[in-house]
Amino acid sequence: MKPIIDLHFHSIHSDGKLKVPEVVRNLKKCGIKVAALTDHDSTDGVREFRLLASKSGIVAISGVEISTLYENIGLHILGYGIDINHPGLKELFRRQSVERRRSFIETVKHFHRAGFYVDQRKFHYLRQLKTVTKPHIVALICDAQQNRHFLAQKFKFKVDPNSMGRFIDRFMSEPGQIGYFMKSKVYGQTAISLIHRAGGIAVWAHPGAEKEIGSQRNLLRVLGGLKHAGLDGLECFSNAHSPQQRKLFYNLSRRYKLIATIGSDDHDGKRRGKLHVAKPLQGELIYNLAKLLKA
Ligand SMILES: [Zn+2]
Ligand SMILES: [Zn+2]
């Protein structure tokens, strides 16, 4: 059955395209009953989201998605039920925002030096955003006609409506690539304990999407480490996972005594309602979530 729970999506307060009222309308249209807005390193939209969602009869949980590092692997940790005024979290978001801006400016400089055109008006608009992300950079580079020619000629790279992921993989993901920049991030373990101190629970987002993990053995090692640091849940049902991965992560969630959560990771209202999760599993999640958030 289609999920009535969606605990992972974004708004304009990070790299999403929709304003909070539009997000709430989309949730309502898709039949979602329990939801958490989880912008990247920001809870700026949470107050408005909770207000509008509850007016629409949706149970809204406060949420956030924190970019972290575990050893050298970039991981996203979701926090639910957090106090959005917690000083430790606020300070972390402030630092992450400064770091994002620094990384944005450096990355654009790298592209410029490599011969790409940079629209200065767009660049100055983007650099003052609070949460500037990789997709913003991709748009800045790929929207310019001369860069499309340059990419096609020099790199045999074709820009099309679905080339965002390919562009990030090819130019911005690994050391040595033109647009790679290593941001300093908070450690996964630190983020988990901060979420706990802010009264929330911590869930590893789309664990199957992190290519840097590589082997199953490494995956189990990272999962064991995060569990040891206090991880509460695993986002098993994600659009980023294949059906096999959903099954694998659900089995792992049981083995490691973690709650199995559902998240579309929607950024524009188009990714929601594509997952299928058995009804008893959704009931189990609501029960576990309520129990954990009350504890
Ligand atoms: Zn993520
Ligand atoms: Zn996300």
Short mmCIF file of C-alpha atoms and ligand atoms in Angstrom, two decimals:
data_model
loop_
_atom_site.label_atom_id
_atom_site.label_comp_id
_atom_site.label_asym_id
_atom_site.label_seq_id
_atom_site.Cartn_x
_atom_site.Cartn_y
_atom_site.Cartn_z
CA MET A 1 0.00 0.00 0.00
CA LYS A 2 1.04 3.60 -0.56
CA PRO A 3 2.59 5.07 2.57
CA ILE A 4 0.53 7.32 4.82
CA ILE A 5 3.82 8.25 6.49
CA ASP A 6 6.55 10.45 5.00
CA LEU A 7 9.40 11.38 7.30
CA HIS A 8 11.89 12.85 4.82
CA PHE A 9 11.40 15.76 2.41
CA HIS A 10 12.64 19.26 1.67
CA SER A 11 11.31 22.79 1.12
CA ILE A 12 12.80 26.09 -0.06
CA HIS A 13 14.43 26.32 3.37
CA SER A 14 17.14 24.06 1.89
CA ASP A 15 17.32 22.67 -1.66
CA GLY A 16 13.62 21.93 -2.20
CA LYS A 17 11.58 23.77 -4.82
CA LEU A 18 8.30 24.12 -2.90
CA LYS A 19 7.31 26.63 -0.24
CA VAL A 20 6.01 25.15 3.00
CA PRO A 21 2.28 25.70 2.19
CA GLU A 22 2.82 23.96 -1.18
CA VAL A 23 4.56 21.06 0.56
CA VAL A 24 1.60 20.67 2.92
CA ARG A 25 -0.88 20.74 0.02
CA ASN A 26 1.13 18.02 -1.74
CA LEU A 27 1.21 15.84 1.39
CA LYS A 28 -2.54 16.20 1.75
CA LYS A 29 -3.08 15.33 -1.94
CA CYS A 30 -0.92 12.19 -1.53
CA GLY A 31 -2.87 11.04 1.53
CA ILE A 32 -0.02 11.43 4.03
CA LYS A 33 -1.14 11.36 7.69
CA VAL A 34 2.18 11.50 9.57
CA ALA A 35 4.99 13.72 8.30
CA ALA A 36 8.29 15.44 9.11
CA LEU A 37 9.89 18.25 7.10
CA THR A 38 13.64 17.55 7.09
CA ASP A 39 15.55 20.38 5.44
CA HIS A 40 19.35 20.16 5.25
CA ASP A 41 20.96 21.63 8.37
CA SER A 42 18.03 23.96 8.93
CA THR A 43 14.83 23.96 10.96
CA ASP A 44 13.69 27.35 9.61
CA GLY A 45 10.57 25.89 7.99
CA VAL A 46 9.54 23.63 10.88
CA ARG A 47 7.32 26.03 12.82
CA GLU A 48 5.24 26.99 9.78
CA PHE A 49 5.16 23.37 8.64
CA ARG A 50 3.80 22.07 11.94
CA LEU A 51 1.17 24.78 12.09
CA LEU A 52 -0.13 24.28 8.53
CA ALA A 53 0.15 20.48 8.63
CA SER A 54 -1.87 20.17 11.82
CA LYS A 55 -4.54 22.48 10.35
CA SER A 56 -4.74 19.97 7.47
CA GLY A 57 -5.16 17.04 9.86
CA ILE A 58 -1.60 15.77 9.43
CA VAL A 59 0.42 14.69 12.47
CA ALA A 60 3.60 16.76 12.07
CA ILE A 61 6.88 15.93 13.79
CA SER A 62 9.76 18.41 13.93
CA GLY A 63 12.67 17.25 11.80
CA VAL A 64 16.01 17.99 10.16
CA GLU A 65 18.60 16.24 7.95
CA ILE A 66 22.18 16.80 9.12
CA SER A 67 25.17 16.33 6.78
CA THR A 68 27.80 14.40 8.73
CA LEU A 69 31.02 12.48 8.30
CA TYR A 70 31.74 8.98 9.55
CA GLU A 71 35.47 8.48 9.10
CA ASN A 72 35.74 9.75 5.50
CA ILE A 73 32.25 8.81 4.43
CA GLY A 74 29.55 11.46 4.04
CA LEU A 75 26.34 10.36 5.80
CA HIS A 76 23.00 12.06 6.33
CA ILE A 77 21.46 11.76 9.79
CA LEU A 78 17.80 12.64 10.32
CA GLY A 79 16.65 14.07 13.65
CA TYR A 80 12.99 13.79 14.73
CA GLY A 81 11.12 15.30 17.66
CA ILE A 82 13.95 17.76 18.31
CA ASP A 83 13.60 21.06 20.16
CA ILE A 84 14.24 23.50 17.31
CA ASN A 85 15.39 26.16 19.77
CA HIS A 86 18.13 23.97 21.27
CA PRO A 87 21.29 26.18 21.42
CA GLY A 88 23.64 23.33 20.42
CA LEU A 89 21.64 22.57 17.29
CA LYS A 90 21.31 26.26 16.41
CA GLU A 91 25.07 26.69 16.67
CA LEU A 92 25.66 23.61 14.50
CA PHE A 93 23.32 24.91 11.79
CA ARG A 94 25.02 28.31 11.87
CA ARG A 95 28.43 26.67 11.37
CA GLN A 96 27.17 24.35 8.63
CA SER A 97 25.68 27.34 6.82
CA VAL A 98 28.99 29.27 6.90
CA GLU A 99 30.77 26.14 5.65
CA ARG A 100 28.26 25.58 2.84
CA ARG A 101 28.78 29.13 1.61
CA ARG A 102 32.58 28.76 1.71
CA SER A 103 32.34 25.48 -0.18
CA PHE A 104 29.96 27.05 -2.74
CA ILE A 105 32.32 29.94 -3.47
CA GLU A 106 35.38 27.65 -3.74
CA THR A 107 33.61 25.15 -5.98
CA VAL A 108 32.35 27.84 -8.38
CA LYS A 109 35.89 29.26 -8.50
CA HIS A 110 37.19 25.82 -9.52
CA PHE A 111 34.67 25.61 -12.37
CA HIS A 112 35.54 29.15 -13.46
CA ARG A 113 39.26 28.37 -13.53
CA ALA A 114 38.54 25.24 -15.57
CA GLY A 115 37.01 27.43 -18.31
CA PHE A 116 33.32 27.48 -17.40
CA TYR A 117 31.24 30.65 -17.65
CA VAL A 118 29.75 31.94 -14.37
CA ASP A 119 26.69 34.21 -14.46
CA GLN A 120 27.72 36.80 -11.86
CA ARG A 121 24.17 37.92 -11.09
CA LYS A 122 23.07 34.35 -10.27
CA PHE A 123 26.30 33.70 -8.40
CA HIS A 124 25.76 36.68 -6.09
CA TYR A 125 22.15 35.73 -5.54
CA LEU A 126 23.09 32.15 -4.59
CA ARG A 127 25.99 33.07 -2.33
CA GLN A 128 23.68 34.92 0.04
CA LEU A 129 21.26 31.97 0.41
CA LYS A 130 21.30 30.34 3.81
CA THR A 131 21.43 26.79 2.49
CA VAL A 132 23.23 26.61 -0.82
CA THR A 133 23.70 23.03 -2.07
CA LYS A 134 25.21 21.02 -4.93
CA PRO A 135 22.06 21.20 -7.11
CA HIS A 136 22.32 25.01 -6.99
CA ILE A 137 25.86 24.78 -8.41
CA VAL A 138 24.77 22.29 -11.08
CA ALA A 139 22.03 24.69 -12.19
CA LEU A 140 24.41 27.67 -12.17
CA ILE A 141 26.82 25.82 -14.47
CA CYS A 142 24.45 23.79 -16.65
CA ASP A 143 21.83 26.48 -17.29
CA ALA A 144 24.35 28.59 -19.24
CA GLN A 145 24.22 27.83 -22.97
CA GLN A 146 27.98 28.32 -23.47
CA ASN A 147 28.70 25.78 -20.69
CA ARG A 148 26.47 23.22 -22.40
CA HIS A 149 28.56 23.56 -25.55
CA PHE A 150 31.76 23.42 -23.53
CA LEU A 151 30.59 20.28 -21.68
CA ALA A 152 29.59 18.58 -24.92
CA GLN A 153 32.80 19.45 -26.75
CA LYS A 154 35.40 19.02 -24.06
CA PHE A 155 33.82 16.33 -21.86
CA LYS A 156 31.33 14.62 -24.20
CA PHE A 157 28.75 15.40 -21.51
CA LYS A 158 25.18 16.10 -22.58
CA VAL A 159 22.99 18.27 -20.33
CA ASP A 160 19.34 17.14 -20.21
CA PRO A 161 16.51 17.33 -17.64
CA ASN A 162 17.83 14.19 -15.90
CA SER A 163 21.55 14.93 -15.95
CA MET A 164 21.83 16.42 -12.42
CA GLY A 165 22.95 13.15 -10.78
CA ARG A 166 25.32 12.31 -13.64
CA PHE A 167 26.88 15.77 -13.43
CA ILE A 168 27.44 15.47 -9.66
CA ASP A 169 28.94 11.97 -10.03
CA ARG A 170 31.24 13.04 -12.84
CA PHE A 171 32.41 16.47 -11.65
CA MET A 172 31.68 16.96 -7.94
CA SER A 173 31.92 13.69 -6.02
CA GLU A 174 35.54 12.62 -5.77
CA PRO A 175 38.88 14.24 -5.02
CA GLY A 176 40.51 15.30 -8.29
CA GLN A 177 37.25 16.21 -10.03
CA ILE A 178 36.79 19.89 -11.05
CA GLY A 179 33.99 20.69 -8.60
CA TYR A 180 35.06 18.54 -5.66
CA PHE A 181 35.42 20.35 -2.37
CA MET A 182 35.80 18.69 1.01
CA LYS A 183 33.60 20.53 3.49
CA SER A 184 34.41 20.22 7.15
CA LYS A 185 31.43 18.50 8.70
CA VAL A 186 30.22 17.32 12.06
CA TYR A 187 30.91 13.67 12.91
CA GLY A 188 27.97 11.29 12.69
CA GLN A 189 28.44 10.31 16.34
CA THR A 190 28.41 13.98 17.43
CA ALA A 191 25.24 14.66 15.42
CA ILE A 192 23.50 11.68 17.04
CA SER A 193 24.35 12.83 20.55
CA LEU A 194 23.34 16.41 19.75
CA ILE A 195 19.96 15.20 18.44
CA HIS A 196 19.50 13.24 21.67
CA ARG A 197 20.40 16.25 23.80
CA ALA A 198 17.82 18.26 21.84
CA GLY A 199 15.21 15.66 22.89
CA GLY A 200 14.99 13.86 19.55
CA ILE A 201 15.74 10.54 17.93
CA ALA A 202 18.38 9.91 15.24
CA VAL A 203 17.82 7.96 12.02
CA TRP A 204 20.34 7.15 9.28
CA ALA A 205 18.90 8.52 5.99
CA HIS A 206 19.01 6.48 2.74
CA PRO A 207 21.87 4.20 3.94
CA GLY A 208 21.90 2.38 0.60
CA ALA A 209 22.65 5.56 -1.35
CA GLU A 210 26.17 6.18 -0.03
CA LYS A 211 28.43 4.85 -2.77
CA GLU A 212 31.56 5.56 -0.69
CA ILE A 213 30.63 2.68 1.64
CA GLY A 214 31.23 0.13 -1.09
CA SER A 215 31.09 -3.35 0.42
CA GLN A 216 28.46 -5.01 2.59
CA ARG A 217 31.17 -5.60 5.18
CA ASN A 218 31.91 -1.88 5.39
CA LEU A 219 28.19 -1.15 5.59
CA LEU A 220 27.83 -3.42 8.62
CA ARG A 221 30.87 -1.81 10.23
CA VAL A 222 29.43 1.71 9.80
CA LEU A 223 26.01 0.59 10.98
CA GLY A 224 27.55 -1.06 14.06
CA GLY A 225 29.48 2.14 14.83
CA LEU A 226 26.40 4.35 14.52
CA LYS A 227 24.33 1.96 16.64
CA HIS A 228 27.04 2.09 19.28
CA ALA A 229 26.81 5.91 19.14
CA GLY A 230 23.08 5.68 19.90
CA LEU A 231 21.39 5.53 16.48
CA ASP A 232 17.64 4.91 16.88
CA GLY A 233 16.47 4.12 13.37
CA LEU A 234 17.21 3.26 9.77
CA GLU A 235 15.45 4.78 6.76
CA CYS A 236 14.67 1.48 5.04
CA PHE A 237 11.85 2.59 2.74
CA SER A 238 13.37 5.28 0.54
CA ASN A 239 13.07 6.18 -3.14
CA ALA A 240 16.87 5.99 -3.18
CA HIS A 241 16.67 2.21 -2.51
CA SER A 242 15.91 -0.68 -4.83
CA PRO A 243 13.28 -3.20 -3.64
CA GLN A 244 16.15 -5.53 -2.63
CA GLN A 245 17.78 -2.78 -0.59
CA ARG A 246 14.48 -1.99 1.16
CA LYS A 247 14.28 -5.62 2.22
CA LEU A 248 17.94 -5.76 3.25
CA PHE A 249 17.68 -2.62 5.38
CA TYR A 250 14.42 -3.73 6.94
CA ASN A 251 16.08 -7.00 7.99
CA LEU A 252 19.06 -5.08 9.33
CA SER A 253 16.77 -2.75 11.29
CA ARG A 254 15.32 -5.78 13.08
CA ARG A 255 18.73 -7.29 13.71
CA TYR A 256 20.12 -4.05 15.16
CA LYS A 257 16.90 -3.15 17.02
CA LEU A 258 16.35 0.07 15.08
CA ILE A 259 13.03 1.51 13.96
CA ALA A 260 12.41 1.18 10.20
CA THR A 261 11.33 4.52 8.78
CA ILE A 262 9.77 5.69 5.50
CA GLY A 263 10.92 8.78 3.58
CA SER A 264 10.38 9.95 0.00
CA ASP A 265 13.28 12.48 0.03
CA ASP A 266 10.98 14.60 -2.11
CA HIS A 267 12.32 17.96 -3.34
CA ASP A 268 9.57 19.11 -5.70
CA GLY A 269 6.33 17.24 -5.00
CA LYS A 270 7.04 14.61 -7.66
CA ARG A 271 8.72 11.82 -5.70
CA ARG A 272 5.98 11.25 -3.18
CA GLY A 273 3.58 8.30 -3.40
CA LYS A 274 5.97 6.09 -5.39
CA LEU A 275 6.84 3.72 -2.54
CA HIS A 276 4.87 0.68 -1.48
CA VAL A 277 5.07 -0.38 2.15
CA ALA A 278 2.97 -3.16 3.69
CA LYS A 279 0.24 -1.87 6.00
CA PRO A 280 1.44 -3.77 9.15
CA LEU A 281 4.92 -2.24 8.73
CA GLN A 282 3.41 1.24 8.62
CA GLY A 283 1.37 0.50 11.75
CA GLU A 284 4.52 -0.80 13.44
CA LEU A 285 6.41 2.37 12.55
CA ILE A 286 3.70 4.69 13.92
CA TYR A 287 3.62 2.66 17.15
CA ASN A 288 7.43 2.65 17.56
CA LEU A 289 7.74 6.32 16.69
CA ALA A 290 5.10 7.35 19.21
CA LYS A 291 6.77 5.20 21.88
CA LEU A 292 10.25 6.64 21.21
CA LEU A 293 9.13 10.27 20.97
CA LYS A 294 7.25 10.00 24.28
CA ALA A 295 10.15 8.36 26.11
ZN ZN B 1 20.09 13.00 2.16
ZN ZN B 2 17.03 14.57 1.94
#
